[in-house]
JSON list of C-alpha atoms and ligand atoms in Angstrom, two decimals:
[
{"chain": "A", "resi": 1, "resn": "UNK", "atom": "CA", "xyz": [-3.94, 8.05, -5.78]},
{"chain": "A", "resi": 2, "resn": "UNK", "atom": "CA", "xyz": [-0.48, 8.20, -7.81]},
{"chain": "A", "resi": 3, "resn": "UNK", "atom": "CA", "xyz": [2.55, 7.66, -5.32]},
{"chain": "A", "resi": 4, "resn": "UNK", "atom": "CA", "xyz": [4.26, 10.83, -4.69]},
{"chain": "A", "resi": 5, "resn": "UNK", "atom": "CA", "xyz": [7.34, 11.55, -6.68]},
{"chain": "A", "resi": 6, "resn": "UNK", "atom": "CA", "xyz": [10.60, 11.29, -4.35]},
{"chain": "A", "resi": 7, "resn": "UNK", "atom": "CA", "xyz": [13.28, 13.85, -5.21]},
{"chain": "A", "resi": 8, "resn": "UNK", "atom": "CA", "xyz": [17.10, 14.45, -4.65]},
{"chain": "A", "resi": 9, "resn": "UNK", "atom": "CA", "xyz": [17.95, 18.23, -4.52]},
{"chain": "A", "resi": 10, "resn": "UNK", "atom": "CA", "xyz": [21.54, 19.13, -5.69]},
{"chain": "A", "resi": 11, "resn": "UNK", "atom": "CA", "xyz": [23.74, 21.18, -3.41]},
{"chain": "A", "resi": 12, "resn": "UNK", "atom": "CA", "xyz": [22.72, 24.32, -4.45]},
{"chain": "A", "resi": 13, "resn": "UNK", "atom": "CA", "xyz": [18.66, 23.66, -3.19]},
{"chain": "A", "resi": 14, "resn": "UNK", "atom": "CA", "xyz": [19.24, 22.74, 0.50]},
{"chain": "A", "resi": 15, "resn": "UNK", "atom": "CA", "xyz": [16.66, 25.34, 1.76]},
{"chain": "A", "resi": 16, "resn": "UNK", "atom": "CA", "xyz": [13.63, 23.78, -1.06]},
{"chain": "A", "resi": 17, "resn": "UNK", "atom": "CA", "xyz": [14.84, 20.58, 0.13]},
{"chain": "A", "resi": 18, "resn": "UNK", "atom": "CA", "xyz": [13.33, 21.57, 3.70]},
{"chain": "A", "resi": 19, "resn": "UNK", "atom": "CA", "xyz": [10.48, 22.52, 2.41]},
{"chain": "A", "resi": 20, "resn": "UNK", "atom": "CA", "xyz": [9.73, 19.36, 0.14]},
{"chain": "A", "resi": 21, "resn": "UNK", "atom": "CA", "xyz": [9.99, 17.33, 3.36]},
{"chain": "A", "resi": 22, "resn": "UNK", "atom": "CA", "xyz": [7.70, 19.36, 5.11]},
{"chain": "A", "resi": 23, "resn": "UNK", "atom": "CA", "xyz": [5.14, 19.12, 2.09]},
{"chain": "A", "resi": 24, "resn": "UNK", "atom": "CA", "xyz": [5.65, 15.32, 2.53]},
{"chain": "A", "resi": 25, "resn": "UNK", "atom": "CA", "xyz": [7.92, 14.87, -0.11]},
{"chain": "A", "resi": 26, "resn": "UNK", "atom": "CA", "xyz": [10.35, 11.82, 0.10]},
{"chain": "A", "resi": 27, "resn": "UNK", "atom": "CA", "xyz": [13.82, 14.14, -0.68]},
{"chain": "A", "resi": 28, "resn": "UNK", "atom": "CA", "xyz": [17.13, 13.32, -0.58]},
{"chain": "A", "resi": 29, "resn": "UNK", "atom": "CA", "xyz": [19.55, 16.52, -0.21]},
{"chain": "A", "resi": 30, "resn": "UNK", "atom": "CA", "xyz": [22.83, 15.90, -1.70]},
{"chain": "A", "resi": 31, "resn": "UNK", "atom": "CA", "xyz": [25.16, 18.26, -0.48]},
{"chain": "A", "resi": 32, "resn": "UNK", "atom": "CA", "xyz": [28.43, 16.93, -1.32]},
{"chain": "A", "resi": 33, "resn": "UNK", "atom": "CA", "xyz": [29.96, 14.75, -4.41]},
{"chain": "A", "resi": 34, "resn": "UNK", "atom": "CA", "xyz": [30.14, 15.01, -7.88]},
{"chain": "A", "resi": 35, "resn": "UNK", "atom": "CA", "xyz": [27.36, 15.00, -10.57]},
{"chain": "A", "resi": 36, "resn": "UNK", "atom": "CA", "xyz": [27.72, 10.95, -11.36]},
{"chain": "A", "resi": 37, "resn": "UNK", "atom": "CA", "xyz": [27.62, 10.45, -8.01]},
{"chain": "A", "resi": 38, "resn": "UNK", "atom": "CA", "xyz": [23.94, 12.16, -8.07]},
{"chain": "A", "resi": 39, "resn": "UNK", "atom": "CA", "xyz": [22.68, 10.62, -11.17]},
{"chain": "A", "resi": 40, "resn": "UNK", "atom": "CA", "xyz": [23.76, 7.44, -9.14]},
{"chain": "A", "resi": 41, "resn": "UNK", "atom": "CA", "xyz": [21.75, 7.63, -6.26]},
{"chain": "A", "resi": 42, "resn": "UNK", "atom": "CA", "xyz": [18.42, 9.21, -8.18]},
{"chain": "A", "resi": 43, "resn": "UNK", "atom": "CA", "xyz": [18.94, 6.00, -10.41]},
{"chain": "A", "resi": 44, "resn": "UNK", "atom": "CA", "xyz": [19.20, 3.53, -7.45]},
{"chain": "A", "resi": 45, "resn": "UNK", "atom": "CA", "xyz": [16.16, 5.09, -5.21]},
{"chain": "A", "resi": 46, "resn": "UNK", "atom": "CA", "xyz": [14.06, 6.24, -8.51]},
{"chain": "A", "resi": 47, "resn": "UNK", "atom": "CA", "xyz": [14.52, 10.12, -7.49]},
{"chain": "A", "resi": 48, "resn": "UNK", "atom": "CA", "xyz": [13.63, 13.01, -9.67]},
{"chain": "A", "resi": 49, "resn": "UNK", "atom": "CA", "xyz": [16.82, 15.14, -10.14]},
{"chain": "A", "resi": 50, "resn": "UNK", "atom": "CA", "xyz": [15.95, 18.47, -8.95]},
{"chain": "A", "resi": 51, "resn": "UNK", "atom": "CA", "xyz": [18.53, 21.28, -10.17]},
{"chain": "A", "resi": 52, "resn": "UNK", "atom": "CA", "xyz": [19.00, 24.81, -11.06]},
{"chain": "A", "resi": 53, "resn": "UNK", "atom": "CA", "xyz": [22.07, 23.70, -12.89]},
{"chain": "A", "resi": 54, "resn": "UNK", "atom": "CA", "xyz": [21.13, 23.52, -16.77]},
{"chain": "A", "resi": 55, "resn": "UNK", "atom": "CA", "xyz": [24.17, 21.25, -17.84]},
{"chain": "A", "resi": 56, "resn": "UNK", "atom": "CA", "xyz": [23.48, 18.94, -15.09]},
{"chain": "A", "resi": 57, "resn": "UNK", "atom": "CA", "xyz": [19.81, 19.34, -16.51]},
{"chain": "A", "resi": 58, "resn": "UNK", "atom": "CA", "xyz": [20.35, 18.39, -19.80]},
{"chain": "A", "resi": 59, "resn": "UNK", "atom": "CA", "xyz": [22.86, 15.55, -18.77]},
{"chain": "A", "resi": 60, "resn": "UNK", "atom": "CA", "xyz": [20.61, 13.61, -16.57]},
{"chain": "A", "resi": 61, "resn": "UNK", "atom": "CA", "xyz": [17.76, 14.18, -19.38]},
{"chain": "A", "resi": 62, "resn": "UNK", "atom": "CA", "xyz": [19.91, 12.54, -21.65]},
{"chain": "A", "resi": 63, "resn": "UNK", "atom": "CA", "xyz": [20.95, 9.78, -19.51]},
{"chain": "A", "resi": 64, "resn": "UNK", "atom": "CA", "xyz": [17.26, 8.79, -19.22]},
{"chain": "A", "resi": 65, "resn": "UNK", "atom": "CA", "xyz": [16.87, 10.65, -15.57]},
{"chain": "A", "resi": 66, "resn": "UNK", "atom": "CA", "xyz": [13.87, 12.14, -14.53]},
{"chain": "A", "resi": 67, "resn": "UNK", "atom": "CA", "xyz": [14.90, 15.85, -13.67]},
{"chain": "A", "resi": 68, "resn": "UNK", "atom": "CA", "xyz": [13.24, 18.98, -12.76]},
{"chain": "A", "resi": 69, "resn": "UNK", "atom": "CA", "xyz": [14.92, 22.31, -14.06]},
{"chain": "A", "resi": 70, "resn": "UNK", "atom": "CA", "xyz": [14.96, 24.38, -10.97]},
{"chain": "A", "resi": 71, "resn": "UNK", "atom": "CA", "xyz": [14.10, 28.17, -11.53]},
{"chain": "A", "resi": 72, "resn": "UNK", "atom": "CA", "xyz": [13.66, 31.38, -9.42]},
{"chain": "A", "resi": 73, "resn": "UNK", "atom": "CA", "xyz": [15.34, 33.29, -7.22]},
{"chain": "A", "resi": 74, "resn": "UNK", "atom": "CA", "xyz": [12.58, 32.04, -4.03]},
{"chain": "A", "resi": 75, "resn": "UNK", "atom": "CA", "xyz": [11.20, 28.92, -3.06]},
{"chain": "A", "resi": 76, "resn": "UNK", "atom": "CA", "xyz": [8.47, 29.93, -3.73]},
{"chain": "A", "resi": 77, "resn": "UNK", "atom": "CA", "xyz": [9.29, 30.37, -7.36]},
{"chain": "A", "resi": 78, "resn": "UNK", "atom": "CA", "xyz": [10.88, 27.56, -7.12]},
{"chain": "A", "resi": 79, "resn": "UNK", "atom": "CA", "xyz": [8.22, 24.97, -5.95]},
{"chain": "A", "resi": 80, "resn": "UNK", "atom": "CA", "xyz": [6.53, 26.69, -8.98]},
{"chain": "A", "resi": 81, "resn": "UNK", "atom": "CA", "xyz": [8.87, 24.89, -11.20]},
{"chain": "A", "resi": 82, "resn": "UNK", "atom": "CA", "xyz": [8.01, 21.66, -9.49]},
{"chain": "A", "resi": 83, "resn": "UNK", "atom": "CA", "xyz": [4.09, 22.34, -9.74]},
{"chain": "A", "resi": 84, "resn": "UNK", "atom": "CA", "xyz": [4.67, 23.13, -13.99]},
{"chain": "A", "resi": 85, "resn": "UNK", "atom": "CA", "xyz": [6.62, 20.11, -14.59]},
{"chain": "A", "resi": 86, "resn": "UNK", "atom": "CA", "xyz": [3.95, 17.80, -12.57]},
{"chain": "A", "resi": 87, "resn": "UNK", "atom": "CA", "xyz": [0.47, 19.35, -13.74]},
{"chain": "A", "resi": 88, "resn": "UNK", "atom": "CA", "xyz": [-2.84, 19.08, -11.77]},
{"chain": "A", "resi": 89, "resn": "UNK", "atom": "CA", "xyz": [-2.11, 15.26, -11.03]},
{"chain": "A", "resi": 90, "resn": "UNK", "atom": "CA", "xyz": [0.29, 16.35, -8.37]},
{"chain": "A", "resi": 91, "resn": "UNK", "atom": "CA", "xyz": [-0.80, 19.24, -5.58]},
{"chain": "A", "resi": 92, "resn": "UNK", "atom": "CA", "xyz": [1.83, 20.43, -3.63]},
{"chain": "A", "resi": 93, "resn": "UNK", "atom": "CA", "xyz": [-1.11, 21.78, -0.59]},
{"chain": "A", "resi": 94, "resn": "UNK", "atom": "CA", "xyz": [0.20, 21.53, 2.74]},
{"chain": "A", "resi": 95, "resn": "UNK", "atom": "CA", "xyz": [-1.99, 19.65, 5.54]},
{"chain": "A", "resi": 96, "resn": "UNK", "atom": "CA", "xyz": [-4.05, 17.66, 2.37]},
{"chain": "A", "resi": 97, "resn": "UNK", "atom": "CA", "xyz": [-3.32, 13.76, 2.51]},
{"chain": "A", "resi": 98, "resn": "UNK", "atom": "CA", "xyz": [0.25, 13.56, 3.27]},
{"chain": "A", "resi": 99, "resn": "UNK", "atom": "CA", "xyz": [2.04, 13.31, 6.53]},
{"chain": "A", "resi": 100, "resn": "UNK", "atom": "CA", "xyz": [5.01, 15.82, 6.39]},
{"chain": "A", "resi": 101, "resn": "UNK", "atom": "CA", "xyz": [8.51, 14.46, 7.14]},
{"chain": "A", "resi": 102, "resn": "UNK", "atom": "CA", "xyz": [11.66, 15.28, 9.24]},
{"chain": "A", "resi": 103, "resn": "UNK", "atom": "CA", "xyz": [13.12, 18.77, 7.75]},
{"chain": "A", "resi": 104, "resn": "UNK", "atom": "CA", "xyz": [16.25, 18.04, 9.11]},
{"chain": "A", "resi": 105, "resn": "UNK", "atom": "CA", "xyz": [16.98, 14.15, 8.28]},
{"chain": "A", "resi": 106, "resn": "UNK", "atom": "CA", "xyz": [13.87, 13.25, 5.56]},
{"chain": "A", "resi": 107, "resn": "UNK", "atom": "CA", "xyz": [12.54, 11.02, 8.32]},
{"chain": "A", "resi": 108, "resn": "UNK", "atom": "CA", "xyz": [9.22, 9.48, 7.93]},
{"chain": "A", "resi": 109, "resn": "UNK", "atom": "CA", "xyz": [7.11, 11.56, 10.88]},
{"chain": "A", "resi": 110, "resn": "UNK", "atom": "CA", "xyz": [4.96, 9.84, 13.68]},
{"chain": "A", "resi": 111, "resn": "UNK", "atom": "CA", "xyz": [2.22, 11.13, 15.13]},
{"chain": "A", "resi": 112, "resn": "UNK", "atom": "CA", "xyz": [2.13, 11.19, 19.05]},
{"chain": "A", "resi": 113, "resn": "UNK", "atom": "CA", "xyz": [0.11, 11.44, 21.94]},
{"chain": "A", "resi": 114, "resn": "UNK", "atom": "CA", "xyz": [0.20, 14.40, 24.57]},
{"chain": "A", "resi": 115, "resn": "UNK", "atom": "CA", "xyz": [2.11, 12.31, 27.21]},
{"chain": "A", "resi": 116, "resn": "UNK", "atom": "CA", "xyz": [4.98, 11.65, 24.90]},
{"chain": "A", "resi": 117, "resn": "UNK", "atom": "CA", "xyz": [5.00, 15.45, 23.85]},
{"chain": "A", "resi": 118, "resn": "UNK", "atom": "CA", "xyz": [5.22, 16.41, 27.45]},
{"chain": "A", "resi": 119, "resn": "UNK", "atom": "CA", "xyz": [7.76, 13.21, 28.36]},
{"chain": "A", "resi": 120, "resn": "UNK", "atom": "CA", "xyz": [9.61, 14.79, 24.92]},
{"chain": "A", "resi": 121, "resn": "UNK", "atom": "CA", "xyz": [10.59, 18.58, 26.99]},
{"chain": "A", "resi": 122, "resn": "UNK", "atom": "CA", "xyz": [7.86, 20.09, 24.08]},
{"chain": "A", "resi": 123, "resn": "UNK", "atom": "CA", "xyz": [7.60, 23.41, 26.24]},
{"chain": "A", "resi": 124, "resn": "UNK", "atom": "CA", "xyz": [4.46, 24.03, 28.23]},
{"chain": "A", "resi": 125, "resn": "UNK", "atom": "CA", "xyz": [2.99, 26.84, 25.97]},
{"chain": "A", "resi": 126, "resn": "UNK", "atom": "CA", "xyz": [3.55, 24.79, 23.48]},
{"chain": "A", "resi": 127, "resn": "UNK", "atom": "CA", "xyz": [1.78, 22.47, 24.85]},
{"chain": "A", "resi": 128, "resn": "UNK", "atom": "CA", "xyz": [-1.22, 24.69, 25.50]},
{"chain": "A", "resi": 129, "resn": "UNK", "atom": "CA", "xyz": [-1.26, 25.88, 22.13]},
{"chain": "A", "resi": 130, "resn": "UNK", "atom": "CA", "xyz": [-0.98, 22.93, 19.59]},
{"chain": "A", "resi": 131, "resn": "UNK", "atom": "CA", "xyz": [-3.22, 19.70, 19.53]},
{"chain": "A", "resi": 132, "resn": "UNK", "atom": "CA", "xyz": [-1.17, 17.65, 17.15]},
{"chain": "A", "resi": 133, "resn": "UNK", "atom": "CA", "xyz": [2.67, 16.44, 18.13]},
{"chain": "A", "resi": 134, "resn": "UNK", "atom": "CA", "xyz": [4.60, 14.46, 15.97]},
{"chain": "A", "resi": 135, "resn": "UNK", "atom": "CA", "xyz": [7.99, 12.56, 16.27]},
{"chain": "A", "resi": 136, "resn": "UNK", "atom": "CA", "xyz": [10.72, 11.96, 14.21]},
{"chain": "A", "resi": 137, "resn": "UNK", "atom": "CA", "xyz": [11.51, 8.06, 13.81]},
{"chain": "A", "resi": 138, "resn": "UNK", "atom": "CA", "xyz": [14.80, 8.82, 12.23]},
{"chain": "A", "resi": 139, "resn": "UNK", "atom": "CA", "xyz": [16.42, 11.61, 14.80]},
{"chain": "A", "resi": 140, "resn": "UNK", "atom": "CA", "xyz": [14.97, 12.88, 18.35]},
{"chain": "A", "resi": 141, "resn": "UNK", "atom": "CA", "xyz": [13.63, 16.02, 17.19]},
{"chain": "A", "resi": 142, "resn": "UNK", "atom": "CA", "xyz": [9.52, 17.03, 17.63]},
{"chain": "A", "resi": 143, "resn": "UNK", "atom": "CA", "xyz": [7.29, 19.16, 15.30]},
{"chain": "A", "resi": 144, "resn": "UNK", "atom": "CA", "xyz": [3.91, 20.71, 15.73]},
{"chain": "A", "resi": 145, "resn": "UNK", "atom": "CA", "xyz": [2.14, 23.16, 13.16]},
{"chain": "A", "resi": 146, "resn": "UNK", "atom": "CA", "xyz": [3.58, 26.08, 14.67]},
{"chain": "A", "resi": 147, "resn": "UNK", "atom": "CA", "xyz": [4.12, 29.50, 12.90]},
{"chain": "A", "resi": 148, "resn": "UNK", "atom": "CA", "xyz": [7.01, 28.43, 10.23]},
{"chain": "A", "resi": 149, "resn": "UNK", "atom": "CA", "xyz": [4.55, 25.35, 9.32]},
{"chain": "A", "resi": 150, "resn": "UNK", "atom": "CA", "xyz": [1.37, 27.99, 8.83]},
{"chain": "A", "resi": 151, "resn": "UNK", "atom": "CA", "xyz": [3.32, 30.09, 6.92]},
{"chain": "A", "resi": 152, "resn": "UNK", "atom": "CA", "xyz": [4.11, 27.44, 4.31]},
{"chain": "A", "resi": 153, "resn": "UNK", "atom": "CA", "xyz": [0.38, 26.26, 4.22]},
{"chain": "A", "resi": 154, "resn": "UNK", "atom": "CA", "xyz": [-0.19, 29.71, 2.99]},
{"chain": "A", "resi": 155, "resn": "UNK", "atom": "CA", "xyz": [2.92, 29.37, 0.45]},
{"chain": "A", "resi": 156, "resn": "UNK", "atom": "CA", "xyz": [1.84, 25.98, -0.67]},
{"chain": "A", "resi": 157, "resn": "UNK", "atom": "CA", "xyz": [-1.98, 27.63, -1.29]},
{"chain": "A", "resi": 158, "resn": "UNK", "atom": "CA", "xyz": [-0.45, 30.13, -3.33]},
{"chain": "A", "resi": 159, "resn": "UNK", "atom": "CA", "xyz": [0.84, 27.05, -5.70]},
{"chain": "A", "resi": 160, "resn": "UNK", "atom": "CA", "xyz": [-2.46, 26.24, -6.38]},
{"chain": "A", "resi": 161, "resn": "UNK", "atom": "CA", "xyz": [-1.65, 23.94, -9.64]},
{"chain": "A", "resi": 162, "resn": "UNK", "atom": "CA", "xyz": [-4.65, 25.61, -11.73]},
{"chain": "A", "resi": 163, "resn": "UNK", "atom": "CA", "xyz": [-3.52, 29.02, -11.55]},
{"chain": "A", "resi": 164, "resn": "UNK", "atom": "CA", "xyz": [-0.39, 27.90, -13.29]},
{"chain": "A", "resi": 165, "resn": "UNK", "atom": "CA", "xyz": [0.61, 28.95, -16.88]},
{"chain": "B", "resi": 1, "resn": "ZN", "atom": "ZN1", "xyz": [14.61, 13.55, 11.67]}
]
């Protein structure tokens, strides 16, 4: 299988930047500094600029970047810029092959076994509810495939790379 591409969203995509990491999606979030400072770090780590900004666009083309011109008001639109520029090769489904990542700090996620969940304060209904826990190995926090995570396995269906134009 093709590695996955691993992105750095500009400022202005914090929220898509959540949901790339949830997808699985190695993504950087750069949230403050200047535009060379951005091309810098997607040159160093070999990340896809992703950007709603069309001079930023056009400047990182040119610079012999790999960028992604953001568009849409939604994140779901916006994945849908992400899903054109890729093509079939890449499918941006939810809960296929790859392991989602930390939301908060792009940390590689770990599944775990029900003793640490419970050892972890995962509440008890929780508990009763979900099979799968995972860990973060980068920051303390837990995740499980609660309501926010089904939601976006419905979003990422509706992505579907063949129904694309
Ligand atoms: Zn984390």
């Amino acid at each position: 299988m093709k590695r996955p591409p691993r992105f750095v969203a500009d400022a202005m995509l914090g929220s898509l930047a959540r949901k790339l990491r949830i997808f699985g999606f190695d993504t950087s979030y750069f949230a403050e500094g200047g535009d060379l400072e951005l091309e810098a770090l997607a040159r160093r780590e070999r990340r896809v600029i992703l950007t709603s900004d069309k001079g930023l666009f056009a400047r990182s083309a040119g610079r012999g970047l790999k960028a992604i011109l953001i568009e849409g008001k939604t994140d779901g639109a916006r994945l849908r810029s992400i899903a054109r520029q890729f093509g079939p090769g890449m499918s941006l489904r939810l809960g296929g092959g790859r392991v989602s990542r930390c939301a908060v700090c792009n940390g590689e996620l770990e599944l775990i076994g029900r003793t640490e969940a419970v050892a972890g304060g995962i509440p008890p209904k929780v508990l009763a509810r979900h099979r799968l826990f995972y860990v973060c190995r980068s920051c303390p926090r837990f995740y499980w495939r609660g309501k926010h995570w089904e939601r976006l396995r419905r979003l990422s269906y509706s992505l579907n790379t063949k129904d694309l134009s």
